[in-house]
PDB file of N, CA and C in Angstrom:
ATOM      1  N   MET N  16       1.763  -2.924 -26.150  1.00 46.00           N
ATOM      2  CA  MET N  16       1.024  -4.004 -26.755  1.00 46.00           C
ATOM      3  C   MET N  16       0.342  -4.858 -25.543  1.00 46.00           C
ATOM      4  N   ILE N  17      -0.745  -5.110 -25.561  1.00 52.00           N
ATOM      5  CA  ILE N  17      -1.664  -5.813 -24.705  1.00 52.00           C
ATOM      6  C   ILE N  17      -1.369  -7.457 -24.896  1.00 52.00           C
ATOM      7  N   SER N  18      -1.077  -8.199 -23.854  1.00 47.00           N
ATOM      8  CA  SER N  18      -1.110  -9.613 -24.066  1.00 47.00           C
ATOM      9  C   SER N  18      -2.553 -10.205 -24.126  1.00 47.00           C
ATOM     10  N   VAL N  19      -2.803 -11.039 -24.819  1.00 50.00           N
ATOM     11  CA  VAL N  19      -3.955 -11.739 -25.123  1.00 50.00           C
ATOM     12  C   VAL N  19      -4.223 -12.991 -24.043  1.00 50.00           C
ATOM     13  N   LEU N  20      -3.105 -13.810 -23.657  1.00 49.00           N
ATOM     14  CA  LEU N  20      -3.045 -14.826 -22.956  1.00 49.00           C
ATOM     15  C   LEU N  20      -2.856 -14.312 -21.446  1.00 49.00           C
ATOM     16  N   LYS N  21      -3.754 -14.780 -20.505  1.00 50.00           N
ATOM     17  CA  LYS N  21      -3.813 -14.398 -19.117  1.00 50.00           C
ATOM     18  C   LYS N  21      -2.940 -15.546 -18.476  1.00 50.00           C
ATOM     19  N   THR N  22      -2.350 -15.139 -17.442  1.00 53.00           N
ATOM     20  CA  THR N  22      -1.491 -16.172 -16.607  1.00 53.00           C
ATOM     21  C   THR N  22      -1.978 -16.767 -15.546  1.00 53.00           C
ATOM     22  N   GLY N  23      -3.087 -16.236 -15.110  1.00 53.00           N
ATOM     23  CA  GLY N  23      -3.750 -16.813 -13.830  1.00 53.00           C
ATOM     24  C   GLY N  23      -4.185 -18.226 -14.065  1.00 53.00           C
ATOM     25  N   ASP N  24      -3.893 -18.928 -13.127  1.00 50.00           N
ATOM     26  CA  ASP N  24      -4.259 -20.474 -13.092  1.00 50.00           C
ATOM     27  C   ASP N  24      -5.651 -20.758 -13.608  1.00 50.00           C
ATOM     28  N   SER N  25      -6.679 -20.001 -12.726  1.00 53.00           N
ATOM     29  CA  SER N  25      -8.039 -20.346 -13.059  1.00 53.00           C
ATOM     30  C   SER N  25      -8.555 -20.114 -14.541  1.00 53.00           C
ATOM     31  N   GLU N  26      -7.710 -19.326 -15.335  1.00 52.00           N
ATOM     32  CA  GLU N  26      -7.990 -18.385 -16.392  1.00 52.00           C
ATOM     33  C   GLU N  26      -7.379 -19.267 -17.747  1.00 52.00           C
ATOM     34  N   LEU N  27      -6.576 -20.299 -17.344  1.00 59.00           N
ATOM     35  CA  LEU N  27      -6.046 -20.981 -18.676  1.00 59.00           C
ATOM     36  C   LEU N  27      -7.010 -22.171 -18.882  1.00 59.00           C
ATOM     37  N   PRO N  28      -7.112 -22.185 -20.232  1.00 64.00           N
ATOM     38  CA  PRO N  28      -7.828 -23.487 -20.768  1.00 64.00           C
ATOM     39  C   PRO N  28      -7.310 -24.756 -20.477  1.00 64.00           C
ATOM     40  N   GLY N  29      -7.926 -25.814 -20.099  1.00 69.00           N
ATOM     41  CA  GLY N  29      -7.306 -27.009 -19.808  1.00 69.00           C
ATOM     42  C   GLY N  29      -6.488 -27.234 -18.402  1.00 69.00           C
ATOM     43  N   ASN N  30      -6.800 -26.205 -17.634  1.00 87.00           N
ATOM     44  CA  ASN N  30      -6.244 -26.358 -16.229  1.00 87.00           C
ATOM     45  C   ASN N  30      -6.386 -27.507 -15.409  1.00 87.00           C
ATOM     46  N   SER N  31      -7.571 -28.016 -15.565  1.00 92.00           N
ATOM     47  CA  SER N  31      -7.757 -29.443 -14.721  1.00 92.00           C
ATOM     48  C   SER N  31      -6.844 -30.501 -15.237  1.00 92.00           C
ATOM     49  N   LYS N  32      -6.566 -30.443 -16.749  1.00 92.00           N
ATOM     50  CA  LYS N  32      -5.963 -31.587 -17.210  1.00 92.00           C
ATOM     51  C   LYS N  32      -4.456 -31.351 -16.779  1.00 92.00           C
ATOM     52  N   LEU N  33      -4.021 -30.137 -16.765  1.00 92.00           N
ATOM     53  CA  LEU N  33      -2.627 -29.997 -16.387  1.00 92.00           C
ATOM     54  C   LEU N  33      -2.474 -30.230 -14.741  1.00 92.00           C
ATOM     55  N   SER N  34      -3.527 -29.886 -14.047  1.00 92.00           N
ATOM     56  CA  SER N  34      -3.346 -30.228 -12.563  1.00 92.00           C
ATOM     57  C   SER N  34      -3.394 -31.796 -12.217  1.00 92.00           C
ATOM     58  N   GLU N  35      -4.088 -32.455 -13.235  1.00 92.00           N
ATOM     59  CA  GLU N  35      -4.258 -34.039 -13.215  1.00 92.00           C
ATOM     60  C   GLU N  35      -2.754 -34.441 -13.627  1.00 92.00           C
ATOM     61  N   LEU N  36      -2.337 -34.038 -14.638  1.00 90.00           N
ATOM     62  CA  LEU N  36      -0.942 -34.598 -15.099  1.00 90.00           C
ATOM     63  C   LEU N  36       0.155 -34.277 -14.062  1.00 90.00           C
ATOM     64  N   LYS N  37       0.042 -33.169 -13.224  1.00 91.00           N
ATOM     65  CA  LYS N  37       1.163 -32.798 -12.349  1.00 91.00           C
ATOM     66  C   LYS N  37       0.894 -33.619 -11.082  1.00 91.00           C
ATOM     67  N   LEU N  38      -0.396 -34.188 -10.715  1.00 92.00           N
ATOM     68  CA  LEU N  38      -0.505 -35.116  -9.739  1.00 92.00           C
ATOM     69  C   LEU N  38       0.017 -36.556 -10.254  1.00 92.00           C
ATOM     70  N   LYS N  39      -0.181 -36.981 -11.385  1.00 92.00           N
ATOM     71  CA  LYS N  39       0.301 -38.129 -11.934  1.00 92.00           C
ATOM     72  C   LYS N  39       1.817 -38.330 -12.003  1.00 92.00           C
ATOM     73  N   ILE N  40       2.424 -37.219 -12.399  1.00 91.00           N
ATOM     74  CA  ILE N  40       3.985 -37.317 -12.417  1.00 91.00           C
ATOM     75  C   ILE N  40       4.679 -37.260 -10.917  1.00 91.00           C
ATOM     76  N   ASN N  41       3.931 -36.933 -10.034  1.00 93.00           N
ATOM     77  CA  ASN N  41       4.455 -37.160  -8.704  1.00 93.00           C
ATOM     78  C   ASN N  41       4.029 -38.506  -7.866  1.00 93.00           C
ATOM     79  N   ASP N  42       3.239 -39.102  -8.632  1.00 94.00           N
ATOM     80  CA  ASP N  42       2.859 -40.466  -8.170  1.00 94.00           C
ATOM     81  C   ASP N  42       3.927 -41.612  -8.683  1.00 94.00           C
ATOM     82  N   ARG N  43       4.626 -42.240  -7.597  1.00 95.00           N
ATOM     83  CA  ARG N  43       5.604 -43.091  -8.025  1.00 95.00           C
ATOM     84  C   ARG N  43       5.191 -44.332  -8.759  1.00 95.00           C
ATOM     85  N   LYS N  44       4.041 -44.675  -8.217  1.00 96.00           N
ATOM     86  CA  LYS N  44       3.232 -46.078  -9.007  1.00 96.00           C
ATOM     87  C   LYS N  44       2.973 -45.654 -10.370  1.00 96.00           C
ATOM     88  N   TYR N  45       2.395 -44.461 -10.575  1.00 95.00           N
ATOM     89  CA  TYR N  45       1.998 -44.163 -11.878  1.00 95.00           C
ATOM     90  C   TYR N  45       3.256 -44.153 -12.712  1.00 95.00           C
ATOM     91  N   LEU N  46       4.256 -43.514 -12.109  1.00 94.00           N
ATOM     92  CA  LEU N  46       5.532 -43.255 -13.053  1.00 94.00           C
ATOM     93  C   LEU N  46       6.187 -44.691 -13.436  1.00 94.00           C
ATOM     94  N   ASN N  47       6.149 -45.392 -12.486  1.00 96.00           N
ATOM     95  CA  ASN N  47       6.970 -46.890 -12.645  1.00 96.00           C
ATOM     96  C   ASN N  47       6.104 -47.424 -13.641  1.00 96.00           C
ATOM     97  N   ASN N  48       4.792 -47.289 -13.560  1.00 96.00           N
ATOM     98  CA  ASN N  48       4.020 -48.130 -14.626  1.00 96.00           C
ATOM     99  C   ASN N  48       4.149 -47.535 -16.078  1.00 96.00           C
ATOM    100  N   ALA N  49       4.148 -46.279 -15.983  1.00 95.00           N
ATOM    101  CA  ALA N  49       4.460 -45.502 -17.368  1.00 95.00           C
ATOM    102  C   ALA N  49       5.930 -46.010 -17.911  1.00 95.00           C
ATOM    103  N   ILE N  50       6.802 -45.761 -17.097  1.00 96.00           N
ATOM    104  CA  ILE N  50       8.144 -46.317 -17.618  1.00 96.00           C
ATOM    105  C   ILE N  50       8.054 -47.806 -18.060  1.00 96.00           C
ATOM    106  N   ASP N  51       7.480 -48.588 -17.252  1.00 97.00           N
ATOM    107  CA  ASP N  51       7.515 -50.054 -17.741  1.00 97.00           C
ATOM    108  C   ASP N  51       6.729 -50.221 -19.052  1.00 97.00           C
ATOM    109  N   ARG N  52       5.649 -49.464 -19.295  1.00 96.00           N
ATOM    110  CA  ARG N  52       4.927 -49.617 -20.477  1.00 96.00           C
ATOM    111  C   ARG N  52       5.774 -49.078 -21.657  1.00 96.00           C
ATOM    112  N   ILE N  53       6.482 -48.035 -21.383  1.00 96.00           N
ATOM    113  CA  ILE N  53       7.462 -47.347 -22.348  1.00 96.00           C
ATOM    114  C   ILE N  53       8.415 -48.444 -22.928  1.00 96.00           C
ATOM    115  N   ALA N  54       9.048 -48.936 -21.801  1.00 96.00           N
ATOM    116  CA  ALA N  54      10.009 -50.199 -22.288  1.00 96.00           C
ATOM    117  C   ALA N  54       9.640 -51.347 -22.746  1.00 96.00           C
ATOM    118  N   SER N  55       8.251 -51.671 -22.570  1.00 95.00           N
ATOM    119  CA  SER N  55       7.623 -52.778 -23.256  1.00 95.00           C
ATOM    120  C   SER N  55       7.475 -52.535 -24.671  1.00 95.00           C
ATOM    121  N   VAL N  56       6.853 -51.342 -25.086  1.00 95.00           N
ATOM    122  CA  VAL N  56       6.573 -51.055 -26.302  1.00 95.00           C
ATOM    123  C   VAL N  56       7.878 -50.660 -27.103  1.00 95.00           C
ATOM    124  N   LEU N  57       8.884 -50.196 -26.549  1.00 95.00           N
ATOM    125  CA  LEU N  57      10.102 -50.067 -27.225  1.00 95.00           C
ATOM    126  C   LEU N  57      10.739 -51.408 -27.603  1.00 95.00           C
ATOM    127  N   SER N  58      10.727 -52.372 -26.551  1.00 93.00           N
ATOM    128  CA  SER N  58      11.203 -53.476 -26.806  1.00 93.00           C
ATOM    129  C   SER N  58      10.713 -54.327 -27.940  1.00 93.00           C
ATOM    130  N   CYS N  59       9.084 -54.331 -28.001  1.00 91.00           N
ATOM    131  CA  CYS N  59       8.489 -54.831 -28.850  1.00 91.00           C
ATOM    132  C   CYS N  59       8.782 -54.492 -30.160  1.00 91.00           C
ATOM    133  N   ARG N  60       8.817 -53.099 -30.325  1.00 92.00           N
ATOM    134  CA  ARG N  60       9.020 -52.361 -31.526  1.00 92.00           C
ATOM    135  C   ARG N  60      10.665 -52.712 -32.240  1.00 92.00           C
ATOM    136  N   LEU N  61      11.469 -52.994 -31.268  1.00 90.00           N
ATOM    137  CA  LEU N  61      13.015 -53.431 -31.718  1.00 90.00           C
ATOM    138  C   LEU N  61      12.967 -54.673 -32.182  1.00 90.00           C
ATOM    139  N   VAL N  62      12.218 -55.574 -31.635  1.00 87.00           N
ATOM    140  CA  VAL N  62      12.257 -56.809 -32.009  1.00 87.00           C
ATOM    141  C   VAL N  62      11.383 -57.118 -33.355  1.00 87.00           C
ATOM    142  N   GLU N  63      10.442 -56.291 -33.421  1.00 86.00           N
ATOM    143  CA  GLU N  63       9.601 -56.218 -35.039  1.00 86.00           C
ATOM    144  C   GLU N  63      10.834 -55.690 -35.930  1.00 86.00           C
ATOM    145  N   ALA N  64      11.330 -54.664 -35.602  1.00 84.00           N
ATOM    146  CA  ALA N  64      12.278 -54.036 -36.523  1.00 84.00           C
ATOM    147  C   ALA N  64      13.350 -55.097 -37.124  1.00 84.00           C
ATOM    148  N   HIS N  65      13.782 -55.924 -36.184  1.00 78.00           N
ATOM    149  CA  HIS N  65      14.698 -56.933 -36.601  1.00 78.00           C
ATOM    150  C   HIS N  65      14.109 -58.263 -37.066  1.00 78.00           C
ATOM    151  N   GLY N  66      12.637 -58.343 -37.195  1.00 75.00           N
ATOM    152  CA  GLY N  66      12.292 -59.320 -37.834  1.00 75.00           C
ATOM    153  C   GLY N  66      12.260 -60.793 -37.017  1.00 75.00           C
ATOM    154  N   VAL N  67      12.229 -60.466 -35.641  1.00 62.00           N
ATOM    155  CA  VAL N  67      12.393 -61.807 -34.747  1.00 62.00           C
ATOM    156  C   VAL N  67      11.088 -62.244 -34.258  1.00 62.00           C
ATOM    157  N   THR N  68      10.880 -63.512 -34.560  1.00 60.00           N
ATOM    158  CA  THR N  68       9.641 -64.159 -33.997  1.00 60.00           C
ATOM    159  C   THR N  68       9.831 -65.181 -33.072  1.00 60.00           C
ATOM    160  N   GLY N  69       9.032 -65.326 -32.179  1.00 57.00           N
ATOM    161  CA  GLY N  69       8.986 -66.143 -31.057  1.00 57.00           C
ATOM    162  C   GLY N  69       9.813 -65.389 -29.821  1.00 57.00           C
ATOM    163  N   ASN N  70      10.311 -66.222 -29.084  1.00 57.00           N
ATOM    164  CA  ASN N  70      11.103 -65.876 -27.821  1.00 57.00           C
ATOM    165  C   ASN N  70      12.646 -65.823 -28.010  1.00 57.00           C
ATOM    166  N   SER N  71      12.963 -65.999 -29.394  1.00 56.00           N
ATOM    167  CA  SER N  71      14.489 -66.123 -29.590  1.00 56.00           C
ATOM    168  C   SER N  71      15.257 -64.742 -29.499  1.00 56.00           C
ATOM    169  N   ALA N  72      16.404 -64.770 -29.094  1.00 58.00           N
ATOM    170  CA  ALA N  72      17.105 -63.537 -29.211  1.00 58.00           C
ATOM    171  C   ALA N  72      18.071 -63.494 -29.992  1.00 58.00           C
ATOM    172  N   GLU N  73      18.103 -64.126 -31.112  1.00 58.00           N
ATOM    173  CA  GLU N  73      19.042 -64.247 -32.211  1.00 58.00           C
ATOM    174  C   GLU N  73      19.538 -62.879 -32.730  1.00 58.00           C
ATOM    175  N   PHE N  74      18.562 -62.073 -32.705  1.00 53.00           N
ATOM    176  CA  PHE N  74      18.947 -60.609 -33.237  1.00 53.00           C
ATOM    177  C   PHE N  74      19.826 -60.076 -32.553  1.00 53.00           C
ATOM    178  N   MET N  75      20.161 -60.378 -31.122  1.00 56.00           N
ATOM    179  CA  MET N  75      21.177 -59.811 -30.327  1.00 56.00           C
ATOM    180  C   MET N  75      22.498 -60.033 -30.823  1.00 56.00           C
ATOM    181  N   VAL N  76      22.717 -61.208 -31.372  1.00 52.00           N
ATOM    182  CA  VAL N  76      24.064 -61.740 -31.739  1.00 52.00           C
ATOM    183  C   VAL N  76      24.473 -61.533 -33.147  1.00 52.00           C
ATOM    184  N   GLN N  77      23.666 -60.813 -33.818  1.00 52.00           N
ATOM    185  CA  GLN N  77      24.060 -60.626 -35.186  1.00 52.00           C
ATOM    186  C   GLN N  77      24.949 -59.277 -35.351  1.00 52.00           C
TER     187      GLN N  77
END
């Protein structure tokens, strides 16, 4: 059976996007910013899920 998928880097579609992502994942500043953003979004979602408004942390003692 002949494989249709070629494995050479230059022949894969989206190779430039993959290269861009590899560079980003090795950039500490980018990675730290991404982690901070994920933490921020998760925190907001948790607060929304508990119906907390304002800066109160009442949901933590429930």
